[in-house]
PDB file of C-alpha atoms in Angstrom:
ATOM      1  CA  MET A1021      16.359 -23.768  -4.060  1.00 69.00           C
ATOM      2  CA  THR A1022      13.977 -20.818  -4.297  1.00 85.00           C
ATOM      3  CA  SER A1023      15.607 -17.405  -4.220  1.00 92.00           C
ATOM      4  CA  ILE A1024      14.153 -14.895  -1.769  1.00 94.00           C
ATOM      5  CA  GLN A1025      15.040 -11.225  -2.195  1.00 94.00           C
ATOM      6  CA  LYS A1026      14.155  -8.689   0.503  1.00 93.00           C
ATOM      7  CA  ILE A1027      13.826  -5.139  -0.825  1.00 93.00           C
ATOM      8  CA  ASN A1028      13.589  -1.742   0.839  1.00 90.00           C
ATOM      9  CA  SER A1029      12.806   1.534  -0.924  1.00 90.00           C
ATOM     10  CA  LEU A1030      15.148   4.418  -0.203  1.00 87.00           C
ATOM     11  CA  GLU A1031      12.046   6.625  -0.603  1.00 85.00           C
ATOM     12  CA  ARG A1032      10.323   5.109   2.462  1.00 82.00           C
ATOM     13  CA  PRO A1033      11.295   5.136   6.142  1.00 77.00           C
ATOM     14  CA  GLN A1034      13.414   2.120   7.013  1.00 77.00           C
ATOM     15  CA  LYS A1035      11.892  -0.269   9.570  1.00 73.00           C
ATOM     16  CA  ALA A1036      13.920  -2.944  11.304  1.00 70.00           C
ATOM     17  CA  LEU A1037      10.779  -5.029  11.856  1.00 83.00           C
ATOM     18  CA  TYR A1038      10.070  -5.829   8.194  1.00 89.00           C
ATOM     19  CA  SER A1039      11.096  -5.400   4.570  1.00 92.00           C
ATOM     20  CA  HIS A1040       9.106  -3.111   2.288  1.00 95.00           C
ATOM     21  CA  ALA A1041       8.821  -5.981  -0.177  1.00 96.00           C
ATOM     22  CA  VAL A1042       9.879  -9.579  -0.663  1.00 97.00           C
ATOM     23  CA  LYS A1043      10.407 -11.074  -4.113  1.00 97.00           C
ATOM     24  CA  VAL A1044      10.022 -14.854  -4.439  1.00 96.00           C
ATOM     25  CA  SER A1045       8.965 -17.290  -7.187  1.00 92.00           C
ATOM     26  CA  GLY A1046       7.876 -14.633  -9.673  1.00 94.00           C
ATOM     27  CA  LEU A1047       5.862 -12.629  -7.139  1.00 97.00           C
ATOM     28  CA  ILE A1048       6.512  -9.483  -5.134  1.00 98.00           C
ATOM     29  CA  PHE A1049       4.773  -9.162  -1.769  1.00 98.00           C
ATOM     30  CA  LEU A1050       4.549  -5.515  -0.704  1.00 97.00           C
ATOM     31  CA  SER A1051       4.171  -4.740   2.990  1.00 96.00           C
ATOM     32  CA  GLY A1052       1.195  -2.695   4.087  1.00 96.00           C
ATOM     33  CA  GLN A1053       1.650   1.044   3.745  1.00 96.00           C
ATOM     34  CA  VAL A1054       0.056   3.620   6.025  1.00 97.00           C
ATOM     35  CA  PRO A1055      -0.420   7.352   5.348  1.00 98.00           C
ATOM     36  CA  VAL A1056       3.020   8.643   6.301  1.00 96.00           C
ATOM     37  CA  ASP A1057       5.425  10.874   4.401  1.00 94.00           C
ATOM     38  CA  LYS A1058       9.003  10.048   3.417  1.00 91.00           C
ATOM     39  CA  GLU A1059      10.172  10.894   6.944  1.00 91.00           C
ATOM     40  CA  GLY A1060       7.612   8.555   8.500  1.00 91.00           C
ATOM     41  CA  LYS A1061       5.342  11.326   9.802  1.00 95.00           C
ATOM     42  CA  PRO A1062       1.548  11.008   9.477  1.00 97.00           C
ATOM     43  CA  VAL A1063       0.151  13.111   6.635  1.00 97.00           C
ATOM     44  CA  PRO A1064      -2.759  15.452   7.360  1.00 97.00           C
ATOM     45  CA  GLY A1065      -6.118  15.101   5.667  1.00 98.00           C
ATOM     46  CA  ASP A1066      -9.120  12.858   5.348  1.00 98.00           C
ATOM     47  CA  VAL A1067      -9.346   9.193   4.353  1.00 98.00           C
ATOM     48  CA  GLN A1068      -9.117  10.077   0.639  1.00 98.00           C
ATOM     49  CA  ALA A1069      -5.842  11.944   1.164  1.00 98.00           C
ATOM     50  CA  HIS A1070      -4.623   9.078   3.335  1.00 98.00           C
ATOM     51  CA  THR A1071      -5.568   6.503   0.687  1.00 98.00           C
ATOM     52  CA  LYS A1072      -3.652   8.436  -1.974  1.00 98.00           C
ATOM     53  CA  GLN A1073      -0.627   8.605   0.335  1.00 98.00           C
ATOM     54  CA  CYS A1074      -0.747   4.842   0.959  1.00 98.00           C
ATOM     55  CA  LEU A1075      -0.932   4.228  -2.803  1.00 98.00           C
ATOM     56  CA  SER A1076       1.921   6.673  -3.415  1.00 97.00           C
ATOM     57  CA  ASN A1077       3.989   4.852  -0.800  1.00 96.00           C
ATOM     58  CA  LEU A1078       3.249   1.544  -2.550  1.00 97.00           C
ATOM     59  CA  THR A1079       4.379   3.145  -5.818  1.00 97.00           C
ATOM     60  CA  ASP A1080       7.737   3.975  -4.194  1.00 95.00           C
ATOM     61  CA  VAL A1081       8.100   0.341  -3.146  1.00 96.00           C
ATOM     62  CA  LEU A1082       7.036  -0.933  -6.580  1.00 97.00           C
ATOM     63  CA  ASN A1083       9.692   1.306  -8.147  1.00 96.00           C
ATOM     64  CA  ALA A1084      12.322  -0.132  -5.779  1.00 95.00           C
ATOM     65  CA  THR A1085      11.394  -3.627  -7.008  1.00 96.00           C
ATOM     66  CA  ASN A1086      11.498  -2.567 -10.685  1.00 96.00           C
ATOM     67  CA  SER A1087       7.771  -3.239 -10.928  1.00 96.00           C
ATOM     68  CA  SER A1088       4.708  -1.067 -11.514  1.00 97.00           C
ATOM     69  CA  TRP A1089       0.960  -0.865 -10.960  1.00 97.00           C
ATOM     70  CA  ASP A1090       0.458  -2.648 -14.291  1.00 97.00           C
ATOM     71  CA  LYS A1091       1.940  -5.775 -12.686  1.00 98.00           C
ATOM     72  CA  VAL A1092      -0.068  -5.627  -9.446  1.00 98.00           C
ATOM     73  CA  VAL A1093      -2.347  -8.662  -9.234  1.00 98.00           C
ATOM     74  CA  LYS A1094      -3.914  -8.228  -5.767  1.00 98.00           C
ATOM     75  CA  VAL A1095      -4.559  -5.368  -3.355  1.00 98.00           C
ATOM     76  CA  ASN A1096      -5.736  -5.646   0.239  1.00 98.00           C
ATOM     77  CA  ILE A1097      -7.220  -2.562   1.893  1.00 98.00           C
ATOM     78  CA  TYR A1098      -7.752  -2.366   5.646  1.00 98.00           C
ATOM     79  CA  LEU A1099     -10.089   0.353   6.912  1.00 98.00           C
ATOM     80  CA  LYS A1100     -10.691   1.679  10.387  1.00 98.00           C
ATOM     81  CA  ASP A1101     -14.313   2.362   9.411  1.00 98.00           C
ATOM     82  CA  MET A1102     -16.139   0.586   6.576  1.00 98.00           C
ATOM     83  CA  ASP A1103     -18.293   3.708   6.172  1.00 98.00           C
ATOM     84  CA  ASP A1104     -15.211   5.170   4.398  1.00 98.00           C
ATOM     85  CA  PHE A1105     -15.496   2.532   1.637  1.00 98.00           C
ATOM     86  CA  GLY A1106     -16.979   4.893  -0.970  1.00 98.00           C
ATOM     87  CA  ARG A1107     -14.455   7.678  -0.376  1.00 98.00           C
ATOM     88  CA  VAL A1108     -11.574   5.209  -0.471  1.00 98.00           C
ATOM     89  CA  ASN A1109     -12.900   3.849  -3.791  1.00 98.00           C
ATOM     90  CA  GLU A1110     -12.974   7.381  -5.245  1.00 98.00           C
ATOM     91  CA  ALA A1111      -9.299   7.894  -4.397  1.00 97.00           C
ATOM     92  CA  TYR A1112      -8.372   4.356  -5.462  1.00 98.00           C
ATOM     93  CA  THR A1113      -9.975   4.625  -8.914  1.00 97.00           C
ATOM     94  CA  GLN A1114      -8.191   7.943  -9.534  1.00 95.00           C
ATOM     95  CA  PHE A1115      -4.826   6.389  -8.682  1.00 92.00           C
ATOM     96  CA  VAL A1116      -4.805   2.735  -9.794  1.00 96.00           C
ATOM     97  CA  PRO A1117      -4.820   2.200 -13.581  1.00 95.00           C
ATOM     98  CA  GLU A1118      -7.274  -0.047 -15.425  1.00 96.00           C
ATOM     99  CA  PRO A1119      -7.590  -2.927 -15.674  1.00 96.00           C
ATOM    100  CA  ARG A1120      -7.457  -2.916 -11.896  1.00 97.00           C
ATOM    101  CA  PRO A1121      -6.129  -5.851  -9.889  1.00 98.00           C
ATOM    102  CA  ALA A1122      -8.149  -8.222  -7.734  1.00 98.00           C
ATOM    103  CA  ARG A1123      -8.942  -6.599  -4.411  1.00 98.00           C
ATOM    104  CA  THR A1124     -10.180  -7.176  -0.893  1.00 98.00           C
ATOM    105  CA  CYS A1125     -11.360  -4.418   1.436  1.00 98.00           C
ATOM    106  CA  ILE A1126     -12.189  -5.071   5.078  1.00 98.00           C
ATOM    107  CA  GLN A1127     -12.745  -3.159   8.278  1.00 98.00           C
ATOM    108  CA  ALA A1128      -9.854  -3.968  10.591  1.00 97.00           C
ATOM    109  CA  GLY A1129     -10.219  -4.114  14.354  1.00 91.00           C
ATOM    110  CA  LYS A1130      -7.409  -1.612  14.894  1.00 95.00           C
ATOM    111  CA  LEU A1131      -4.676  -0.276  12.616  1.00 96.00           C
ATOM    112  CA  PRO A1132      -1.176   0.837  13.678  1.00 93.00           C
ATOM    113  CA  ASN A1133      -1.105   4.280  15.309  1.00 95.00           C
ATOM    114  CA  ASP A1134      -4.884   4.450  14.888  1.00 97.00           C
ATOM    115  CA  PHE A1135      -4.555   5.168  11.150  1.00 98.00           C
ATOM    116  CA  ASP A1136      -7.770   5.074   9.119  1.00 98.00           C
ATOM    117  CA  VAL A1137      -6.367   3.030   6.204  1.00 98.00           C
ATOM    118  CA  GLU A1138      -3.545   0.614   5.372  1.00 98.00           C
ATOM    119  CA  ILE A1139      -2.947  -0.914   1.942  1.00 98.00           C
ATOM    120  CA  GLU A1140      -0.772  -3.850   0.830  1.00 98.00           C
ATOM    121  CA  ALA A1141      -0.279  -5.470  -2.558  1.00 98.00           C
ATOM    122  CA  ILE A1142       1.084  -8.428  -4.498  1.00 98.00           C
ATOM    123  CA  ALA A1143       2.682  -7.905  -7.923  1.00 98.00           C
ATOM    124  CA  ALA A1144       4.138 -10.118 -10.609  1.00 97.00           C
ATOM    125  CA  ALA A1145       7.918  -9.871 -10.779  1.00 93.00           C
TER     126      ALA A1145
END
């Protein structure tokens, strides 16, 4: 039987609706992160600052799973406005080490709390 481990980072606000990550069959699925601080409050700034916060939040979750950005194989980015694509890429390339993982970036119809960006990832265990 396949083992499924649900993981929450002590560095991120705890949500009863979902786990921060789920580890199964050699993969770690990280839930989407929005630009909130450790207390769950929205961080000020533009989409670049928000992108960096989302990536920092994912780092906290990766650390809780004993993984790292070097093991991330796929990233999905959801934008409120696709016109922010270039600015998000600037922040992303400053944060995510090379060689970078596979990636998808789409404009979402509506993000939680009207955030401008949400980012999720899949990593090797």
